[in-house]
Amino acid sequence: MQVLTRVEEVTQRVIDVKRSGNRIAVVPTMGALHEGHLSLVDRAAGLADFVIATIFVNPTQFTPTEDLSKYPRTLEGDLEQLRQRKVDLAFVPGDNEIYPRGFSTFVDPPEIARSLEGTSRPTHFRGVTTVVLKLLNIARADVAVFGQKDFQQAAVIRRMVKDLNVPCQIIVAPIARDPDGLAMSSRNRYLSPDDRNKALAIRRSLLKARVSILNSPGQPSAKISQLLRDELTAAGIQEIDYAVAVDPESLEPQSVVTTPVAILIAVRVGTTRLIDNELIEANE
Ligand code: PAF
């Protein structure tokens, strides 16, 4: 696996790869890799001839209240894990490589970036769309793989790619979970054993909502939100940012729940903010 830090070097490499008629897949990450990221890399390997993983802690997607300097950085371990998978190139740029002096062009994210995560983190998706578009361009990616765990992020990126005619296919891979059901996240390392135990209520509540929606179609959405909140608060989770049933594409809240539907949750457990979701397809 080649490790490159300069855009220019990546450009040269991908031109050669394309010239040989190969398809390129990219998996953008912010490092602190776990099995969830690696499952995206594995998926990418099945979709293209040449896999690029990027590791860049993107400063522009952190809001002023979030501490960029505290984001976990485990570069050596990350590269070691990528070496064990079918990754051809790891792109690990510094801040100045992505945002050189004079950089001033940003992607204005789509409407669907305003609600949910966008409410508590107003400038977050502007940073995400900007860096993702740059990474897709740098990698000249035919396909890019993102995780379903960041449901709104995936929807925002899909919309951006469609709206801006970016010639890259977006694949959203299923949520990777620990055996106890907790969605894998680089933030899980901050959970105390007690917090972790509480956090299991997130998945439990999503599964309860799934059963309820499938058993009694056409329920008011408020009822599902209440079911989620009851399960979360019973486990001692008091800070709930949102627990909602929305249309999976527009992310508009549903008044009456009909499939397809995405159930989205964001909570704080101890000092750690966690998100998770469950997608129920039409005709399940
Ligand atoms: O999901 C992430 O880790 C980041 O938001 C992404 C897509 C790598 C952009 O910085």
Coordinates of C-alpha atoms and ligand atoms in Angstrom, one line a residue:
M1 CA 0.0 0.0 0.0
Q2 CA 1.3 3.3 -1.0
V3 CA 1.0 6.2 1.4
L4 CA 0.9 9.7 -0.2
T5 CA 0.5 13.1 1.5
R6 CA 0.5 15.4 -1.6
V7 CA -2.4 16.0 -3.9
E8 CA 0.0 16.3 -6.9
E9 CA 1.3 12.8 -6.2
V10 CA -2.2 11.3 -6.0
T11 CA -3.2 13.0 -9.2
Q12 CA -0.2 11.5 -11.0
R13 CA -1.0 8.0 -9.6
V14 CA -4.7 8.1 -10.4
I15 CA -4.0 9.3 -14.0
D16 CA -1.8 6.2 -14.5
V17 CA -4.4 3.9 -12.9
K18 CA -7.1 5.3 -15.2
R19 CA -4.9 5.1 -18.2
S20 CA -4.7 1.3 -17.6
G21 CA -8.5 1.2 -17.7
N22 CA -9.0 0.6 -14.0
R23 CA -11.9 1.7 -11.9
I24 CA -11.2 3.7 -8.7
A25 CA -13.1 3.5 -5.4
V26 CA -12.5 5.9 -2.6
V27 CA -13.3 5.6 1.1
P28 CA -13.1 8.9 2.8
T29 CA -12.4 8.7 6.6
M30 CA -11.1 10.9 9.4
G31 CA -9.0 8.1 10.8
A32 CA -9.3 6.4 14.2
L33 CA -10.3 3.4 12.2
H34 CA -12.4 0.5 13.5
E35 CA -14.1 -2.5 11.9
G36 CA -16.8 -0.2 10.6
H37 CA -14.4 1.7 8.4
L38 CA -12.7 -1.5 7.3
S39 CA -16.1 -2.9 6.2
L40 CA -16.4 0.1 3.9
V41 CA -12.9 -0.6 2.5
D42 CA -13.8 -4.2 1.9
R43 CA -17.0 -3.1 0.1
A44 CA -14.9 -0.7 -2.0
A45 CA -12.5 -3.5 -2.9
G46 CA -15.5 -5.5 -4.4
L47 CA -16.5 -2.5 -6.5
A48 CA -13.3 -1.3 -8.2
D49 CA -9.8 -2.3 -9.3
F50 CA -8.0 0.3 -7.2
V51 CA -9.0 1.4 -3.7
I52 CA -8.0 4.7 -2.1
A53 CA -8.6 5.3 1.6
T54 CA -8.3 8.9 2.7
I55 CA -7.4 9.9 6.3
F56 CA -8.0 13.6 7.0
V57 CA -9.5 15.1 10.1
N58 CA -11.3 17.9 8.3
P59 CA -11.2 21.1 10.3
T60 CA -14.0 22.8 8.4
Q61 CA -16.7 20.3 9.5
F62 CA -16.1 21.0 13.2
T63 CA -18.3 23.6 14.7
P64 CA -16.8 26.2 17.1
T65 CA -18.1 24.3 20.1
E66 CA -16.5 21.1 19.0
D67 CA -12.9 20.4 20.0
L68 CA -10.9 19.6 16.8
S69 CA -7.7 19.1 18.8
K70 CA -9.4 16.3 20.9
Y71 CA -10.4 14.2 17.9
P72 CA -8.6 10.8 18.2
R73 CA -5.6 10.5 15.9
T74 CA -4.1 7.0 15.5
L75 CA -2.3 7.3 12.2
E76 CA 0.2 4.5 12.5
G77 CA -2.4 2.0 13.7
D78 CA -4.8 3.2 11.0
L79 CA -2.3 2.6 8.2
E80 CA -1.4 -0.8 9.7
Q81 CA -5.1 -1.8 9.6
L82 CA -5.4 -0.6 6.0
R83 CA -2.4 -2.6 5.0
Q84 CA -4.2 -5.7 6.1
R85 CA -7.0 -5.0 3.6
K86 CA -7.1 -4.5 -0.1
V87 CA -6.1 -0.9 -0.1
D88 CA -3.8 0.3 -2.8
L89 CA -3.3 3.9 -1.7
A90 CA -3.7 5.8 1.5
F91 CA -4.0 9.5 1.1
V92 CA -3.0 11.3 4.3
P93 CA -2.9 15.0 3.5
G94 CA -2.1 17.8 6.0
D95 CA -4.4 20.7 6.5
N96 CA -2.5 23.0 4.1
E97 CA -2.7 20.4 1.3
I98 CA -6.5 20.4 1.4
Y99 CA -6.9 24.1 2.4
P100 CA -3.9 25.9 1.0
R101 CA -3.4 29.6 1.5
G102 CA -6.1 31.5 -0.4
F103 CA -8.6 28.7 -0.3
S104 CA -12.1 30.3 -0.2
T105 CA -14.5 28.2 -2.2
F106 CA -17.1 26.1 -0.3
V107 CA -20.0 23.9 -1.3
D108 CA -23.3 25.3 -0.1
P109 CA -25.0 22.1 1.2
P110 CA -28.4 21.0 0.1
E111 CA -31.7 21.8 1.9
I112 CA -31.6 18.5 3.7
A113 CA -28.5 19.5 5.6
R114 CA -30.5 22.1 7.6
S115 CA -32.4 19.8 10.0
L116 CA -31.3 17.2 12.5
E117 CA -27.4 17.3 12.7
G118 CA -27.6 20.6 10.9
T119 CA -29.6 22.1 13.8
S120 CA -27.1 21.4 16.5
R121 CA -24.0 21.7 14.2
P122 CA -25.0 24.5 11.7
T123 CA -21.7 24.7 9.7
H124 CA -20.9 21.0 9.8
F125 CA -22.3 19.9 6.4
R126 CA -20.7 22.8 4.6
G127 CA -17.4 21.4 5.7
V128 CA -18.4 17.8 4.8
T129 CA -19.7 18.6 1.3
T130 CA -16.7 20.7 0.6
V131 CA -14.1 18.2 1.6
V132 CA -15.9 15.2 0.1
L133 CA -16.2 16.9 -3.3
K134 CA -12.5 17.7 -3.1
L135 CA -11.6 14.1 -2.2
L136 CA -13.8 12.7 -5.0
N137 CA -12.1 15.0 -7.4
I138 CA -8.6 14.4 -6.2
A139 CA -9.1 10.6 -6.3
R140 CA -11.0 10.8 -9.7
A141 CA -13.2 8.2 -8.0
D142 CA -15.7 6.2 -10.0
V143 CA -17.3 5.1 -6.8
A144 CA -17.2 6.2 -3.2
V145 CA -18.4 4.3 -0.1
F146 CA -19.9 5.9 3.0
G147 CA -21.5 4.3 6.1
Q148 CA -25.2 4.3 6.8
K149 CA -24.4 5.2 10.4
D150 CA -24.1 8.8 9.3
F151 CA -27.5 8.6 7.6
Q152 CA -27.9 12.3 7.0
Q153 CA -24.4 12.7 5.8
A154 CA -24.9 10.0 3.2
A155 CA -28.2 11.6 2.1
V156 CA -26.5 15.0 1.8
I157 CA -23.6 13.6 -0.2
R158 CA -25.9 11.7 -2.5
R159 CA -27.9 14.9 -3.1
M160 CA -24.8 16.9 -3.7
V161 CA -23.4 14.4 -6.3
K162 CA -26.8 14.4 -8.1
D163 CA -27.2 18.2 -8.0
L164 CA -23.7 19.0 -9.1
N165 CA -23.5 16.1 -11.7
V166 CA -20.4 14.6 -10.0
P167 CA -19.5 11.5 -12.1
C168 CA -19.1 9.3 -9.1
Q169 CA -21.4 6.5 -7.8
I170 CA -22.2 6.8 -4.1
I171 CA -22.6 3.5 -2.2
V172 CA -24.0 3.5 1.3
A173 CA -22.8 0.4 3.3
P174 CA -24.7 -1.1 6.3
I175 CA -23.9 -0.1 9.9
A176 CA -21.2 -2.2 11.5
R177 CA -22.1 -3.2 15.1
D178 CA -20.4 -4.6 18.0
P179 CA -21.8 -8.0 19.2
D180 CA -23.9 -6.1 21.9
G181 CA -25.5 -4.1 19.1
L182 CA -23.8 -0.8 19.6
A183 CA -23.0 0.9 16.3
M184 CA -19.3 1.1 15.9
S185 CA -17.9 4.6 16.3
S186 CA -14.6 6.2 17.1
R187 CA -16.4 7.9 19.9
N188 CA -17.3 4.7 21.7
R189 CA -13.8 4.7 23.3
Y190 CA -15.0 7.6 25.5
L191 CA -17.9 5.6 27.0
S192 CA -17.5 4.4 30.6
P193 CA -18.7 0.8 31.1
D194 CA -21.9 2.3 32.7
D195 CA -22.3 4.7 29.7
R196 CA -21.9 1.8 27.3
N197 CA -24.5 -0.2 29.0
K198 CA -26.9 2.8 28.8
A199 CA -26.0 3.3 25.1
L200 CA -27.4 -0.2 24.3
A201 CA -30.8 1.3 24.7
I202 CA -30.3 3.1 21.4
R203 CA -30.3 0.0 19.3
R204 CA -33.0 -1.5 21.5
S205 CA -35.3 1.4 20.9
L206 CA -34.7 1.3 17.2
L207 CA -35.6 -2.4 17.0
K208 CA -38.7 -1.8 19.1
A209 CA -39.8 1.0 16.7
R210 CA -39.1 -1.2 13.7
V211 CA -41.4 -4.0 15.2
S212 CA -44.1 -1.4 16.1
I213 CA -44.0 0.2 12.6
L214 CA -44.2 -3.1 10.8
N215 CA -47.0 -4.4 13.1
S216 CA -49.1 -1.3 13.0
P217 CA -48.6 0.7 9.8
G218 CA -49.9 4.2 9.6
Q219 CA -49.2 5.2 13.2
P220 CA -48.7 8.9 14.0
S221 CA -45.0 9.6 13.9
A222 CA -45.3 11.2 17.4
K223 CA -46.1 7.8 18.8
I224 CA -42.9 6.3 17.4
S225 CA -40.9 9.3 18.8
Q226 CA -42.5 8.7 22.2
L227 CA -41.7 5.0 22.0
L228 CA -38.0 5.8 21.3
R229 CA -37.8 8.4 24.0
D230 CA -39.4 6.1 26.6
E231 CA -36.9 3.4 25.9
L232 CA -34.0 5.8 26.0
T233 CA -35.0 7.6 29.2
A234 CA -35.8 4.4 30.9
A235 CA -32.2 3.4 30.4
G236 CA -31.0 6.7 31.9
I237 CA -30.4 8.6 28.7
Q238 CA -31.7 12.1 29.4
E239 CA -30.2 14.2 26.6
I240 CA -32.0 13.4 23.4
D241 CA -31.2 15.7 20.4
Y242 CA -33.7 13.9 18.2
A243 CA -35.5 10.6 17.9
V244 CA -37.6 10.8 14.8
A245 CA -39.2 9.0 11.8
V246 CA -38.4 10.7 8.5
D247 CA -38.6 10.2 4.8
P248 CA -35.3 8.5 3.9
E249 CA -34.6 10.8 1.0
S250 CA -36.0 14.2 1.9
L251 CA -35.4 13.7 5.6
E252 CA -38.8 15.5 6.2
P253 CA -40.5 14.3 9.3
Q254 CA -43.4 12.0 8.6
S255 CA -46.7 12.8 10.3
V256 CA -48.0 9.3 9.8
V257 CA -45.3 6.6 9.5
T258 CA -45.2 4.9 6.1
T259 CA -42.4 2.8 4.7
P260 CA -39.8 3.5 3.5
V261 CA -38.9 5.3 6.6
A262 CA -35.7 6.1 8.4
I263 CA -35.7 6.3 12.2
L264 CA -32.9 8.5 13.3
I265 CA -31.5 9.1 16.8
A266 CA -28.9 11.4 18.3
V267 CA -28.3 11.4 22.1
R268 CA -25.7 12.3 24.6
V269 CA -24.5 9.5 26.9
G270 CA -22.3 10.9 29.6
T271 CA -20.2 13.4 27.6
T272 CA -20.3 11.4 24.3
R273 CA -22.7 12.2 21.5
L274 CA -23.9 9.1 19.7
I275 CA -26.0 8.7 16.6
D276 CA -27.7 5.6 15.2
N277 CA -30.5 4.8 12.8
E278 CA -32.7 2.1 11.3
L279 CA -34.0 2.0 7.8
I280 CA -37.2 0.2 7.0
E281 CA -37.6 -0.3 3.3
A282 CA -41.0 -0.3 1.4
N283 CA -42.7 -3.7 1.4
E284 CA -40.6 -5.2 4.2
Ligands
PAF1 O1 -17.7 10.5 8.0 C1 -16.6 11.0 8.1 O2 -15.7 10.4 8.7 C2 -16.4 12.4 7.6 O3 -17.5 13.2 7.7 C3 -15.9 12.4 6.1 C4 -17.0 11.8 5.2 C5 -14.6 11.6 6.0 C6 -15.6 13.8 5.6 O4 -14.6 14.4 6.4

